[in-house]
Amino acid sequence: MWFKINEQASQRVKNVTLLLTAIMTMLELAFLSSFPHSSESRFYVIIAKLLTILFLFYGIYMVQQIQVTLKTYLTLWGGLQLLLIGAWVDLLEELVITNYWYVELCEHYGMTLGVFSISLGLFFWYKENNNENKLRYELATGAGKVGVWDWNLETNEFYVDPHLKGMLGYEDHEIPNIVDKWSELVHPEDREQMVSKTLIHLRGGTQHYEVVRRMIHKNGTIRWFLTRGTALYNDQGKPFRIVGTDTDISDRQKLEHQLLQSQKMEALGRLTGGVAHDFNNLLAVIKGSAELLEIKLSDTPSLVKQAKRIKISAVRGSELTNKLLGFSRHKQKQRGIVDINRCVETAIGLIESTIDKRIVVKTDLCTESPKVDGVENELELVFINMAINACDAMIPTFEKVSEGRLCFRTRLENITNDLAEQHELDAELPYVRISIADTGIGIAEDIQQEIFEPFFTTKESEKGTGLGLSMAYGAVKSHSGAITLESSLGYGTTFHIFLPVKQVEE
């Protein structure tokens, strides 16, 4: 493909060169043949005029081969036609001497207008090529998020591509082309490294200058750039100019960070599974020992009661670790009939002992015990993730209130056509709605559409990964469901999960 593009470009340059050669040769021949000549040189003059006509025909042919706008084509074609008419009349005048007024008109004024028209056409052609090159440059730099800069080390003149300024949110006139002004946009922590690598390159330590640096956007956000440059040296080996590019790699940096975070989460999941497995073994020993104590201490009811408590606690701990093992294992998902009410109760049982004691968990579950076709562990994890997010949202409110409320509610209902169309649901099917409400700080309206994106979080980096809600969203969508939310800043948030009900025959 690249070879084909180069071949087309080379052919175009060749066509342009041939056309210009034809025009210049024709004008030279016409100019030479216009001088007074003797009868002895008349033969050569006629040959020159014939060659002029041949070159005009060739010029007209070449105009049809090049790619230009209609305006340029008509201007060049019209000019060549006028010159051709003038050249024919001039040749006829040479062969058959005439002094008709229209002969002079065609010969002089026609050829003059022709030359003017060709000059105008060549000007249009130049402008088109210039604009095309500019457009090609803008498209290439825009697609690659690349900007160009040029620094003359002797005069300290500095040029920054307007497109590069635009990537930082500035218009061309808002930032003067001054090195110091541009350097102020570099993050303070990266300036020393940038200067150090520049000096190393200018001293000949590296073939090319390359550094990753952060730059401050007009809106105050940080953008990551890969800066590359090459120094030019004079005859004495002294650098006098450095030219380079800045490539916006913010998206790449974000993806790398997300990948690292995902790998950390995977490692954490494996570690959790290993710890849970070992902990389960310890609980098995405690449970077995408690059962032996029950037998040995059967004559002492008070001690038997304590042994039973140990046994019950060990069983509960074992159930918890089994759940953790179930979430950490990478096994094929087995779909089946899932009781939503039981899923909610299981999720509450898993989080109840770990959440802040100031949070009261309430349930309002429908009596019909709705069933869905799905993966039980996945749905339990959805409710756990959403409950944990709700609890985290209530922590800041404890500065003003002494208690927070987390409520789970399930209801069977028929959805509206608008909801079905908006979330690609089937309005003909019955759905179960699981509502998870909290009395937290609420979610700002401008980020409500972003909270389900992977790694999006408003928490500090040590307190959240931004994966909980995105995993919940993905799991709900895989169950042919939808998630909506209602939120008001300062009053809390309610998430609504809609899942299609599976009709089970009794």
CSV table of N, CA, C and O in Angstrom, one decimal, residues 389-390 392-394 396 441-469 489 493 495:
chain,number,residue,atom,x,y,z
A,389,ASN,N,-19.9,0.3,48.0
A,389,ASN,CA,-19.9,1.7,47.6
A,389,ASN,C,-20.8,2.6,48.3
A,389,ASN,O,-20.5,3.7,48.6
A,390,ALA,N,-22.0,2.0,48.6
A,390,ALA,CA,-23.0,2.8,49.4
A,390,ALA,C,-22.5,3.1,50.8
A,390,ALA,O,-22.7,4.2,51.3
A,392,ASP,N,-19.3,3.3,51.7
A,392,ASP,CA,-18.3,4.3,51.6
A,392,ASP,C,-18.8,5.7,51.4
A,392,ASP,O,-18.3,6.7,51.9
A,393,ALA,N,-19.9,5.8,50.7
A,393,ALA,CA,-20.6,7.1,50.5
A,393,ALA,C,-21.2,7.7,51.7
A,393,ALA,O,-21.4,8.9,51.8
A,394,MET,N,-21.5,6.9,52.7
A,394,MET,CA,-22.1,7.4,53.9
A,394,MET,C,-21.1,7.8,55.0
A,394,MET,O,-21.4,8.6,55.9
A,396,PRO,N,-18.5,10.0,55.0
A,396,PRO,CA,-18.4,11.5,55.2
A,396,PRO,C,-19.5,12.2,55.9
A,396,PRO,O,-19.4,13.2,56.5
A,441,ILE,N,-23.5,10.8,50.5
A,441,ILE,CA,-23.3,12.2,50.0
A,441,ILE,C,-23.9,12.5,48.7
A,441,ILE,O,-24.1,13.6,48.2
A,442,GLY,N,-24.3,11.4,48.0
A,442,GLY,CA,-24.9,11.6,46.7
A,442,GLY,C,-23.9,11.6,45.6
A,442,GLY,O,-22.7,11.7,45.8
A,443,ILE,N,-24.3,11.6,44.3
A,443,ILE,CA,-23.5,11.6,43.1
A,443,ILE,C,-23.8,12.8,42.3
A,443,ILE,O,-25.0,13.0,41.9
A,444,ALA,N,-22.8,13.6,42.0
A,444,ALA,CA,-23.0,14.8,41.1
A,444,ALA,C,-23.6,14.4,39.8
A,444,ALA,O,-23.2,13.4,39.2
A,445,GLU,N,-24.4,15.2,39.2
A,445,GLU,CA,-25.1,14.9,38.0
A,445,GLU,C,-24.1,14.8,36.8
A,445,GLU,O,-24.3,13.9,35.9
A,446,ASP,N,-23.1,15.6,36.8
A,446,ASP,CA,-22.1,15.6,35.7
A,446,ASP,C,-21.3,14.4,35.6
A,446,ASP,O,-20.6,14.1,34.6
A,447,ILE,N,-21.2,13.5,36.7
A,447,ILE,CA,-20.4,12.3,36.6
A,447,ILE,C,-21.3,11.1,36.7
A,447,ILE,O,-20.7,9.9,36.7
A,448,GLN,N,-22.6,11.2,36.7
A,448,GLN,CA,-23.4,10.0,36.8
A,448,GLN,C,-23.3,9.1,35.6
A,448,GLN,O,-23.5,7.9,35.8
A,449,GLN,N,-22.9,9.6,34.5
A,449,GLN,CA,-22.8,8.7,33.3
A,449,GLN,C,-21.4,8.1,33.3
A,449,GLN,O,-21.2,7.2,32.4
A,450,GLU,N,-20.5,8.5,34.1
A,450,GLU,CA,-19.1,8.0,34.1
A,450,GLU,C,-18.9,6.9,35.2
A,450,GLU,O,-17.8,6.2,35.1
A,451,ILE,N,-19.7,6.8,36.2
A,451,ILE,CA,-19.4,6.0,37.3
A,451,ILE,C,-19.3,4.5,37.0
A,451,ILE,O,-18.7,3.8,37.8
A,452,PHE,N,-19.9,4.1,35.9
A,452,PHE,CA,-19.8,2.7,35.5
A,452,PHE,C,-18.6,2.4,34.6
A,452,PHE,O,-18.5,1.2,34.2
A,453,GLU,N,-17.8,3.4,34.3
A,453,GLU,CA,-16.6,3.1,33.5
A,453,GLU,C,-15.5,2.5,34.3
A,453,GLU,O,-15.4,2.8,35.5
A,454,PRO,N,-14.8,1.5,33.7
A,454,PRO,CA,-13.7,0.9,34.5
A,454,PRO,C,-12.7,1.9,35.0
A,454,PRO,O,-12.3,2.8,34.3
A,455,PHE,N,-12.3,1.7,36.3
A,455,PHE,CA,-11.3,2.5,37.0
A,455,PHE,C,-11.7,3.9,37.3
A,455,PHE,O,-10.9,4.7,37.7
A,456,PHE,N,-13.0,4.3,37.0
A,456,PHE,CA,-13.4,5.6,37.4
A,456,PHE,C,-13.8,5.6,38.9
A,456,PHE,O,-14.6,4.7,39.3
A,457,THR,N,-13.2,6.5,39.7
A,457,THR,CA,-13.5,6.5,41.1
A,457,THR,C,-13.3,7.9,41.6
A,457,THR,O,-12.5,8.7,41.1
A,458,THR,N,-14.1,8.3,42.6
A,458,THR,CA,-13.9,9.6,43.2
A,458,THR,C,-13.2,9.4,44.6
A,458,THR,O,-13.0,10.4,45.3
A,459,LYS,N,-12.8,8.2,44.9
A,459,LYS,CA,-12.1,7.9,46.2
A,459,LYS,C,-10.6,8.1,46.0
A,459,LYS,O,-10.1,8.2,44.8
A,460,GLU,N,-9.9,8.2,47.1
A,460,GLU,CA,-8.5,8.3,47.0
A,460,GLU,C,-7.9,7.0,46.5
A,460,GLU,O,-8.6,5.9,46.6
A,461,SER,N,-6.7,7.1,45.9
A,461,SER,CA,-6.1,5.9,45.2
A,461,SER,C,-6.0,4.7,46.2
A,461,SER,O,-6.0,3.5,45.8
A,462,GLU,N,-5.7,5.0,47.5
A,462,GLU,CA,-5.5,3.9,48.4
A,462,GLU,C,-6.9,3.3,48.8
A,462,GLU,O,-6.9,2.2,49.4
A,463,LYS,N,-8.0,3.9,48.5
A,463,LYS,CA,-9.3,3.5,49.1
A,463,LYS,C,-10.2,2.9,48.0
A,463,LYS,O,-11.3,2.4,48.3
A,464,GLY,N,-9.8,3.0,46.7
A,464,GLY,CA,-10.7,2.5,45.7
A,464,GLY,C,-10.0,2.2,44.4
A,464,GLY,O,-9.0,2.9,44.1
A,465,THR,N,-10.5,1.2,43.7
A,465,THR,CA,-9.9,0.9,42.4
A,465,THR,C,-10.8,1.3,41.2
A,465,THR,O,-10.3,1.4,40.1
A,466,GLY,N,-12.0,1.7,41.4
A,466,GLY,CA,-12.9,2.1,40.3
A,466,GLY,C,-13.4,0.9,39.5
A,466,GLY,O,-13.9,1.1,38.4
A,467,LEU,N,-13.3,-0.3,40.1
A,467,LEU,CA,-13.8,-1.5,39.4
A,467,LEU,C,-15.1,-2.0,39.9
A,467,LEU,O,-15.8,-2.8,39.1
A,468,GLY,N,-15.5,-1.7,41.1
A,468,GLY,CA,-16.7,-2.3,41.7
A,468,GLY,C,-18.0,-2.1,40.8
A,468,GLY,O,-18.6,-3.0,40.5
A,469,LEU,N,-18.3,-0.8,40.5
A,469,LEU,CA,-19.5,-0.5,39.8
A,469,LEU,C,-19.4,-1.0,38.3
A,469,LEU,O,-20.4,-1.4,37.7
A,489,LEU,N,-27.4,15.3,45.6
A,489,LEU,CA,-26.2,15.7,46.5
A,489,LEU,C,-26.7,16.0,47.9
A,489,LEU,O,-27.5,16.9,48.1
A,493,THR,N,-28.3,8.2,47.4
A,493,THR,CA,-28.4,7.6,46.1
A,493,THR,C,-29.1,6.3,46.2
A,493,THR,O,-29.0,5.5,47.1
A,495,PHE,N,-29.8,3.0,43.6
A,495,PHE,CA,-29.5,2.2,42.4
A,495,PHE,C,-30.7,1.2,42.2
A,495,PHE,O,-31.1,0.6,43.1
